PDB file of C-alpha atoms in Angstrom:
ATOM      1  CA  SER I  15      50.162  76.016 132.140  1.00 73.00           C
ATOM      2  CA  ALA I  16      51.541  78.148 129.320  1.00 80.00           C
ATOM      3  CA  VAL I  17      50.384  81.596 128.253  1.00 88.00           C
ATOM      4  CA  ILE I  18      50.412  82.083 124.511  1.00 94.00           C
ATOM      5  CA  SER I  19      49.950  85.291 122.597  1.00 96.00           C
ATOM      6  CA  GLN I  20      49.490  85.752 118.878  1.00 97.00           C
ATOM      7  CA  LYS I  21      49.934  88.801 116.696  1.00 97.00           C
ATOM      8  CA  PRO I  22      47.992  90.106 114.927  1.00 97.00           C
ATOM      9  CA  SER I  23      44.697  89.037 116.475  1.00 96.00           C
ATOM     10  CA  ARG I  24      42.972  89.695 113.169  1.00 97.00           C
ATOM     11  CA  ASP I  25      43.726  91.145 109.771  1.00 97.00           C
ATOM     12  CA  ILE I  26      42.093  91.835 106.437  1.00 98.00           C
ATOM     13  CA  CYS I  27      44.423  91.356 103.478  1.00 97.00           C
ATOM     14  CA  GLN I  28      44.332  91.658  99.726  1.00 97.00           C
ATOM     15  CA  ARG I  29      44.760  88.589  97.552  1.00 97.00           C
ATOM     16  CA  GLY I  30      48.289  87.989  96.352  1.00 97.00           C
ATOM     17  CA  THR I  31      49.889  89.441  99.478  1.00 97.00           C
ATOM     18  CA  SER I  32      51.505  87.626 102.412  1.00 98.00           C
ATOM     19  CA  LEU I  33      50.935  87.831 106.152  1.00 98.00           C
ATOM     20  CA  THR I  34      53.241  86.708 108.932  1.00 98.00           C
ATOM     21  CA  ILE I  35      51.646  85.600 112.198  1.00 98.00           C
ATOM     22  CA  GLN I  36      53.673  85.558 115.390  1.00 98.00           C
ATOM     23  CA  CYS I  37      53.299  83.186 118.324  1.00 97.00           C
ATOM     24  CA  GLN I  38      54.977  83.983 121.645  1.00 97.00           C
ATOM     25  CA  VAL I  39      54.992  81.684 124.692  1.00 93.00           C
ATOM     26  CA  ASP I  40      55.777  82.755 128.237  1.00 91.00           C
ATOM     27  CA  SER I  41      58.014  79.744 128.896  1.00 88.00           C
ATOM     28  CA  GLN I  42      60.268  77.391 126.991  1.00 86.00           C
ATOM     29  CA  VAL I  43      58.409  74.583 125.283  1.00 84.00           C
ATOM     30  CA  THR I  44      59.505  71.534 123.367  1.00 80.00           C
ATOM     31  CA  MET I  45      56.831  71.409 120.700  1.00 83.00           C
ATOM     32  CA  MET I  46      55.019  74.131 118.794  1.00 90.00           C
ATOM     33  CA  PHE I  47      52.276  73.564 116.250  1.00 93.00           C
ATOM     34  CA  TRP I  48      50.272  75.588 113.757  1.00 97.00           C
ATOM     35  CA  TYR I  49      46.604  74.843 113.017  1.00 96.00           C
ATOM     36  CA  ARG I  50      44.055  76.264 110.615  1.00 97.00           C
ATOM     37  CA  GLN I  51      40.352  76.514 111.342  1.00 96.00           C
ATOM     38  CA  GLN I  52      38.258  77.379 108.308  1.00 96.00           C
ATOM     39  CA  PRO I  53      34.866  79.024 108.880  1.00 93.00           C
ATOM     40  CA  GLY I  54      32.482  76.641 110.655  1.00 90.00           C
ATOM     41  CA  GLN I  55      35.008  73.817 110.557  1.00 92.00           C
ATOM     42  CA  SER I  56      37.196  71.923 112.973  1.00 93.00           C
ATOM     43  CA  LEU I  57      40.927  72.449 113.387  1.00 94.00           C
ATOM     44  CA  THR I  58      43.407  71.075 110.863  1.00 94.00           C
ATOM     45  CA  LEU I  59      47.070  70.661 111.731  1.00 94.00           C
ATOM     46  CA  ILE I  60      49.335  72.525 109.294  1.00 96.00           C
ATOM     47  CA  ALA I  61      52.770  71.692 110.645  1.00 95.00           C
ATOM     48  CA  THR I  62      55.015  71.084 113.618  1.00 92.00           C
ATOM     49  CA  ALA I  63      57.494  73.909 114.140  1.00 91.00           C
ATOM     50  CA  ASN I  64      60.837  72.394 115.068  1.00 80.00           C
ATOM     51  CA  GLN I  65      63.369  74.513 116.892  1.00 82.00           C
ATOM     52  CA  GLY I  66      66.517  74.930 114.850  1.00 79.00           C
ATOM     53  CA  SER I  67      65.354  72.869 111.882  1.00 81.00           C
ATOM     54  CA  GLU I  68      62.782  72.868 109.119  1.00 86.00           C
ATOM     55  CA  ALA I  69      59.133  72.459 110.049  1.00 91.00           C
ATOM     56  CA  THR I  70      57.352  69.154 109.483  1.00 92.00           C
ATOM     57  CA  TYR I  71      54.280  69.664 107.293  1.00 95.00           C
ATOM     58  CA  GLU I  72      51.104  67.615 107.198  1.00 93.00           C
ATOM     59  CA  SER I  73      49.639  66.259 103.996  1.00 94.00           C
ATOM     60  CA  GLY I  74      48.166  69.032 101.892  1.00 95.00           C
ATOM     61  CA  PHE I  75      50.381  71.790 103.286  1.00 97.00           C
ATOM     62  CA  VAL I  76      53.680  72.898 101.753  1.00 96.00           C
ATOM     63  CA  ILE I  77      56.532  75.089 102.858  1.00 96.00           C
ATOM     64  CA  ASP I  78      56.253  77.485  99.909  1.00 97.00           C
ATOM     65  CA  LYS I  79      52.705  78.391 100.912  1.00 97.00           C
ATOM     66  CA  PHE I  80      53.151  78.290 104.702  1.00 97.00           C
ATOM     67  CA  PRO I  81      56.775  78.987 105.605  1.00 97.00           C
ATOM     68  CA  ILE I  82      57.423  78.594 109.333  1.00 96.00           C
ATOM     69  CA  SER I  83      60.254  79.784 111.499  1.00 94.00           C
ATOM     70  CA  ARG I  84      61.168  78.768 115.025  1.00 94.00           C
ATOM     71  CA  PRO I  85      64.300  80.584 116.122  1.00 92.00           C
ATOM     72  CA  ASN I  86      64.072  79.623 119.808  1.00 91.00           C
ATOM     73  CA  LEU I  87      62.005  77.701 122.370  1.00 89.00           C
ATOM     74  CA  THR I  88      59.474  80.486 122.990  1.00 92.00           C
ATOM     75  CA  PHE I  89      58.712  81.937 119.543  1.00 94.00           C
ATOM     76  CA  SER I  90      57.476  80.895 116.118  1.00 96.00           C
ATOM     77  CA  THR I  91      56.076  82.536 113.011  1.00 97.00           C
ATOM     78  CA  LEU I  92      53.758  81.285 110.298  1.00 98.00           C
ATOM     79  CA  THR I  93      53.560  83.100 106.977  1.00 98.00           C
ATOM     80  CA  VAL I  94      50.574  82.699 104.708  1.00 98.00           C
ATOM     81  CA  SER I  95      51.962  83.442 101.250  1.00 98.00           C
ATOM     82  CA  ASN I  96      50.327  84.627  98.061  1.00 97.00           C
ATOM     83  CA  MET I  97      46.955  84.666  99.754  1.00 97.00           C
ATOM     84  CA  SER I  98      43.620  83.906  98.146  1.00 97.00           C
ATOM     85  CA  PRO I  99      40.100  84.125  99.645  1.00 97.00           C
ATOM     86  CA  GLU I 100      40.306  80.383 100.379  1.00 96.00           C
ATOM     87  CA  ASP I 101      42.985  81.173 102.974  1.00 97.00           C
ATOM     88  CA  SER I 102      40.452  83.074 105.068  1.00 97.00           C
ATOM     89  CA  SER I 103      40.585  81.187 108.359  1.00 97.00           C
ATOM     90  CA  ILE I 104      41.576  81.353 111.974  1.00 97.00           C
ATOM     91  CA  TYR I 105      45.202  80.360 112.443  1.00 98.00           C
ATOM     92  CA  LEU I 106      46.158  79.016 115.860  1.00 97.00           C
ATOM     93  CA  CYS I 107      49.427  78.053 117.411  1.00 96.00           C
ATOM     94  CA  SER I 108      49.702  75.519 120.191  1.00 94.00           C
ATOM     95  CA  VAL I 109      52.486  74.268 122.410  1.00 90.00           C
ATOM     96  CA  ALA I 110      53.309  71.146 124.381  1.00 82.00           C
ATOM     97  CA  ARG I 111      56.024  70.470 126.890  1.00 69.00           C
ATOM     98  CA  ASP I 112      57.897  67.227 127.087  1.00 61.00           C
ATOM     99  CA  SER I 113      55.559  65.335 129.398  1.00 52.00           C
ATOM    100  CA  SER I 114      58.135  63.404 131.430  1.00 49.00           C
ATOM    101  CA  GLY I 115      55.457  62.773 134.005  1.00 38.00           C
ATOM    102  CA  ILE I 116      53.853  66.176 133.535  1.00 40.00           C
ATOM    103  CA  LYS I 117      50.222  66.272 132.411  1.00 48.00           C
ATOM    104  CA  ASP I 118      50.272  65.664 128.672  1.00 65.00           C
ATOM    105  CA  GLU I 119      48.238  68.503 127.239  1.00 78.00           C
ATOM    106  CA  GLN I 120      48.547  71.159 124.599  1.00 85.00           C
ATOM    107  CA  PHE I 121      47.898  74.832 125.170  1.00 89.00           C
ATOM    108  CA  PHE I 122      46.423  76.923 122.407  1.00 93.00           C
ATOM    109  CA  GLY I 123      46.812  80.554 121.552  1.00 95.00           C
ATOM    110  CA  PRO I 124      43.787  82.801 120.991  1.00 95.00           C
ATOM    111  CA  GLY I 125      44.114  82.570 117.220  1.00 97.00           C
ATOM    112  CA  THR I 126      44.572  85.026 114.349  1.00 97.00           C
ATOM    113  CA  ARG I 127      41.462  85.687 112.294  1.00 97.00           C
ATOM    114  CA  LEU I 128      42.475  86.276 108.676  1.00 98.00           C
ATOM    115  CA  THR I 129      40.149  87.555 105.979  1.00 97.00           C
ATOM    116  CA  VAL I 130      41.407  87.692 102.401  1.00 97.00           C
ATOM    117  CA  LEU I 131      39.534  89.874  99.945  1.00 96.00           C
TER     118      LEU I 131
ATOM    119  CA  ASP N  27      45.377  57.450 114.980  1.00 61.00           C
ATOM    120  CA  ALA N  28      41.922  55.920 115.412  1.00 64.00           C
ATOM    121  CA  LYS N  29      38.864  57.742 114.121  1.00 87.00           C
ATOM    122  CA  THR N  30      36.222  59.042 116.543  1.00 93.00           C
ATOM    123  CA  THR N  31      32.477  59.530 116.110  1.00 94.00           C
ATOM    124  CA  GLN N  32      30.530  62.104 118.126  1.00 96.00           C
ATOM    125  CA  PRO N  33      26.990  63.461 117.930  1.00 97.00           C
ATOM    126  CA  THR N  34      26.847  66.751 116.069  1.00 96.00           C
ATOM    127  CA  SER N  35      25.029  68.579 118.836  1.00 97.00           C
ATOM    128  CA  MET N  36      23.532  68.145 122.297  1.00 97.00           C
ATOM    129  CA  ASP N  37      21.909  70.291 124.890  1.00 95.00           C
ATOM    130  CA  CYS N  38      21.347  70.127 128.620  1.00 96.00           C
ATOM    131  CA  ALA N  39      19.863  72.281 131.362  1.00 97.00           C
ATOM    132  CA  GLU N  40      22.057  74.430 133.522  1.00 97.00           C
ATOM    133  CA  GLY N  41      22.975  72.671 136.767  1.00 96.00           C
ATOM    134  CA  ARG N  42      22.411  69.216 135.347  1.00 97.00           C
ATOM    135  CA  ALA N  43      25.051  66.753 134.273  1.00 97.00           C
ATOM    136  CA  ALA N  44      26.133  66.837 130.646  1.00 98.00           C
ATOM    137  CA  ASN N  45      27.122  63.431 129.264  1.00 98.00           C
ATOM    138  CA  LEU N  46      28.973  63.596 125.948  1.00 98.00           C
ATOM    139  CA  PRO N  47      29.538  60.267 124.183  1.00 97.00           C
ATOM    140  CA  CYS N  48      32.335  59.299 121.827  1.00 97.00           C
ATOM    141  CA  ASN N  49      32.825  56.150 119.790  1.00 96.00           C
ATOM    142  CA  HIS N  50      36.338  54.989 118.952  1.00 94.00           C
ATOM    143  CA  SER N  51      35.845  51.366 117.977  1.00 93.00           C
ATOM    144  CA  THR N  52      39.198  51.060 116.173  1.00 90.00           C
ATOM    145  CA  ILE N  53      41.277  52.303 119.096  1.00 90.00           C
ATOM    146  CA  SER N  54      44.604  50.556 119.608  1.00 87.00           C
ATOM    147  CA  GLY N  55      46.035  49.386 122.890  1.00 85.00           C
ATOM    148  CA  ASN N  56      48.518  52.238 123.135  1.00 83.00           C
ATOM    149  CA  GLU N  57      46.120  55.035 122.162  1.00 86.00           C
ATOM    150  CA  TYR N  58      44.771  57.466 124.723  1.00 89.00           C
ATOM    151  CA  VAL N  59      41.420  59.243 124.682  1.00 92.00           C
ATOM    152  CA  TYR N  60      41.686  63.048 124.973  1.00 92.00           C
ATOM    153  CA  TRP N  61      38.964  65.627 125.358  1.00 95.00           C
ATOM    154  CA  TYR N  62      39.313  69.282 124.430  1.00 95.00           C
ATOM    155  CA  ARG N  63      36.717  71.986 124.156  1.00 97.00           C
ATOM    156  CA  GLN N  64      36.541  75.221 122.195  1.00 96.00           C
ATOM    157  CA  ILE N  65      34.471  78.057 123.496  1.00 95.00           C
ATOM    158  CA  HIS N  66      33.365  80.512 120.834  1.00 90.00           C
ATOM    159  CA  SER N  67      36.175  82.731 119.533  1.00 86.00           C
ATOM    160  CA  GLN N  68      38.812  81.079 121.718  1.00 92.00           C
ATOM    161  CA  GLY N  69      41.502  78.457 121.193  1.00 93.00           C
ATOM    162  CA  PRO N  70      40.796  74.885 122.295  1.00 94.00           C
ATOM    163  CA  GLN N  71      41.226  74.036 125.969  1.00 94.00           C
ATOM    164  CA  TYR N  72      42.405  70.717 127.359  1.00 91.00           C
ATOM    165  CA  ILE N  73      39.874  68.966 129.607  1.00 94.00           C
ATOM    166  CA  ILE N  74      41.026  65.459 130.454  1.00 92.00           C
ATOM    167  CA  HIS N  75      42.601  62.316 129.037  1.00 90.00           C
ATOM    168  CA  GLY N  76      42.779  58.622 129.898  1.00 91.00           C
ATOM    169  CA  LEU N  77      43.929  55.216 128.710  1.00 90.00           C
ATOM    170  CA  LYS N  78      41.598  52.627 130.233  1.00 90.00           C
ATOM    171  CA  ASN N  79      40.781  53.668 133.775  1.00 86.00           C
ATOM    172  CA  ASN N  80      38.157  56.249 134.556  1.00 93.00           C
ATOM    173  CA  GLU N  81      39.621  59.657 135.240  1.00 94.00           C
ATOM    174  CA  THR N  82      38.379  62.686 137.139  1.00 96.00           C
ATOM    175  CA  ASN N  83      39.719  66.186 137.554  1.00 93.00           C
ATOM    176  CA  GLU N  84      38.376  69.562 138.579  1.00 93.00           C
ATOM    177  CA  MET N  85      36.667  70.053 135.228  1.00 94.00           C
ATOM    178  CA  ALA N  86      35.151  66.699 134.331  1.00 97.00           C
ATOM    179  CA  SER N  87      35.075  62.926 134.544  1.00 97.00           C
ATOM    180  CA  LEU N  88      36.021  60.529 131.782  1.00 98.00           C
ATOM    181  CA  ILE N  89      34.397  57.112 131.677  1.00 97.00           C
ATOM    182  CA  ILE N  90      35.987  54.596 129.293  1.00 96.00           C
ATOM    183  CA  THR N  91      34.220  51.322 128.591  1.00 96.00           C
ATOM    184  CA  GLU N  92      35.995  48.101 129.452  1.00 94.00           C
ATOM    185  CA  ASP N  93      36.567  47.252 125.757  1.00 94.00           C
ATOM    186  CA  ARG N  94      37.774  50.867 125.231  1.00 94.00           C
ATOM    187  CA  LYS N  95      35.625  51.244 122.140  1.00 94.00           C
ATOM    188  CA  SER N  96      33.708  54.185 123.540  1.00 96.00           C
ATOM    189  CA  SER N  97      33.906  56.805 126.244  1.00 97.00           C
ATOM    190  CA  THR N  98      31.781  59.469 127.894  1.00 97.00           C
ATOM    191  CA  LEU N  99      32.820  62.879 129.114  1.00 98.00           C
ATOM    192  CA  ILE N 100      30.757  64.006 132.081  1.00 98.00           C
ATOM    193  CA  LEU N 101      30.407  67.617 133.178  1.00 97.00           C
ATOM    194  CA  PRO N 102      28.727  67.061 136.553  1.00 96.00           C
ATOM    195  CA  HIS N 103      27.017  70.425 136.947  1.00 95.00           C
ATOM    196  CA  ALA N 104      26.901  72.209 133.610  1.00 96.00           C
ATOM    197  CA  THR N 105      26.924  76.000 133.571  1.00 97.00           C
ATOM    198  CA  LEU N 106      26.219  78.433 130.753  1.00 97.00           C
ATOM    199  CA  ARG N 107      29.974  78.896 130.377  1.00 96.00           C
ATOM    200  CA  ASP N 108      30.279  75.235 129.405  1.00 97.00           C
ATOM    201  CA  THR N 109      28.555  75.958 126.097  1.00 98.00           C
ATOM    202  CA  ALA N 110      31.236  74.991 123.571  1.00 97.00           C
ATOM    203  CA  VAL N 111      32.305  72.476 120.940  1.00 97.00           C
ATOM    204  CA  TYR N 112      33.741  69.369 122.610  1.00 98.00           C
ATOM    205  CA  TYR N 113      36.312  67.291 120.747  1.00 97.00           C
ATOM    206  CA  CYS N 114      37.119  63.663 121.497  1.00 96.00           C
ATOM    207  CA  ILE N 115      40.558  62.751 120.136  1.00 92.00           C
ATOM    208  CA  VAL N 116      42.343  59.411 120.132  1.00 89.00           C
ATOM    209  CA  ARG N 117      46.100  59.418 119.836  1.00 83.00           C
ATOM    210  CA  VAL N 118      49.262  57.676 120.770  1.00 72.00           C
ATOM    211  CA  THR N 119      51.149  59.519 123.474  1.00 66.00           C
ATOM    212  CA  ASP N 120      54.375  59.571 121.527  1.00 67.00           C
ATOM    213  CA  SER N 121      56.923  62.224 120.838  1.00 63.00           C
ATOM    214  CA  SER N 122      54.951  63.710 117.934  1.00 70.00           C
ATOM    215  CA  TYR N 123      52.275  65.186 120.260  1.00 75.00           C
ATOM    216  CA  LYS N 124      50.037  65.680 117.226  1.00 78.00           C
ATOM    217  CA  LEU N 125      46.320  66.218 117.769  1.00 84.00           C
ATOM    218  CA  ILE N 126      43.943  65.307 114.940  1.00 85.00           C
ATOM    219  CA  PHE N 127      40.595  67.018 115.525  1.00 89.00           C
ATOM    220  CA  GLY N 128      37.292  65.553 114.355  1.00 89.00           C
ATOM    221  CA  SER N 129      34.089  67.524 113.964  1.00 91.00           C
ATOM    222  CA  GLY N 130      33.194  67.502 117.681  1.00 96.00           C
ATOM    223  CA  THR N 131      29.910  67.916 119.560  1.00 97.00           C
ATOM    224  CA  ARG N 132      28.359  71.325 119.947  1.00 97.00           C
ATOM    225  CA  LEU N 133      26.983  71.466 123.504  1.00 98.00           C
ATOM    226  CA  LEU N 134      24.401  74.088 124.357  1.00 98.00           C
ATOM    227  CA  VAL N 135      23.677  74.604 128.054  1.00 97.00           C
ATOM    228  CA  ARG N 136      20.204  76.054 128.495  1.00 96.00           C
ATOM    229  CA  PRO N 137      19.321  78.406 131.365  1.00 95.00           C
TER     230      PRO N 137
END
């Protein structure tokens, strides 16, 4: 398995500001992902964080709003920029290892609960 | 990836088997069925996955129909800690590793 930590666990921010969320894994992983879970909703994939290159964003998400960094195989950050109340959500990172015969599953972090006033 | 349909909510008694259905009638031959669950205030947790054969692990069993258009996740002896939202996801096991979550089934295990 993989142990994932996220910082901060929660935050309350003012509109127009930005927040950077950190995701740290206890082992090297091939793939890292960022998800958003709006109140009472399911998870929506934001982007795949690629090590050493630009992230790959899903439809409806753009780099200017959600810049992502992935400097190495154990760490990634997601920034929520120029926040509005609609950005109030739980943001989760997840990781997957190259299966190569290993059980093909993703491990999720505990999430960052963001409230924008 | 194929779309899945799950009941919005279900309940079962503690100690009994919980059978959670999922329809995936448009599944392709190279798409796997995955199940994850999300306990309140936690990140999702992998349960099990399969292609066409039934699968069993320490958490659950996965029964996939012969035509692969539907499946059932079975928790053999549900406990209160199994109360969660259960997501059935169909995806190709390719290098993208992307998971597309549907709305899931909210399972309530009653004492």
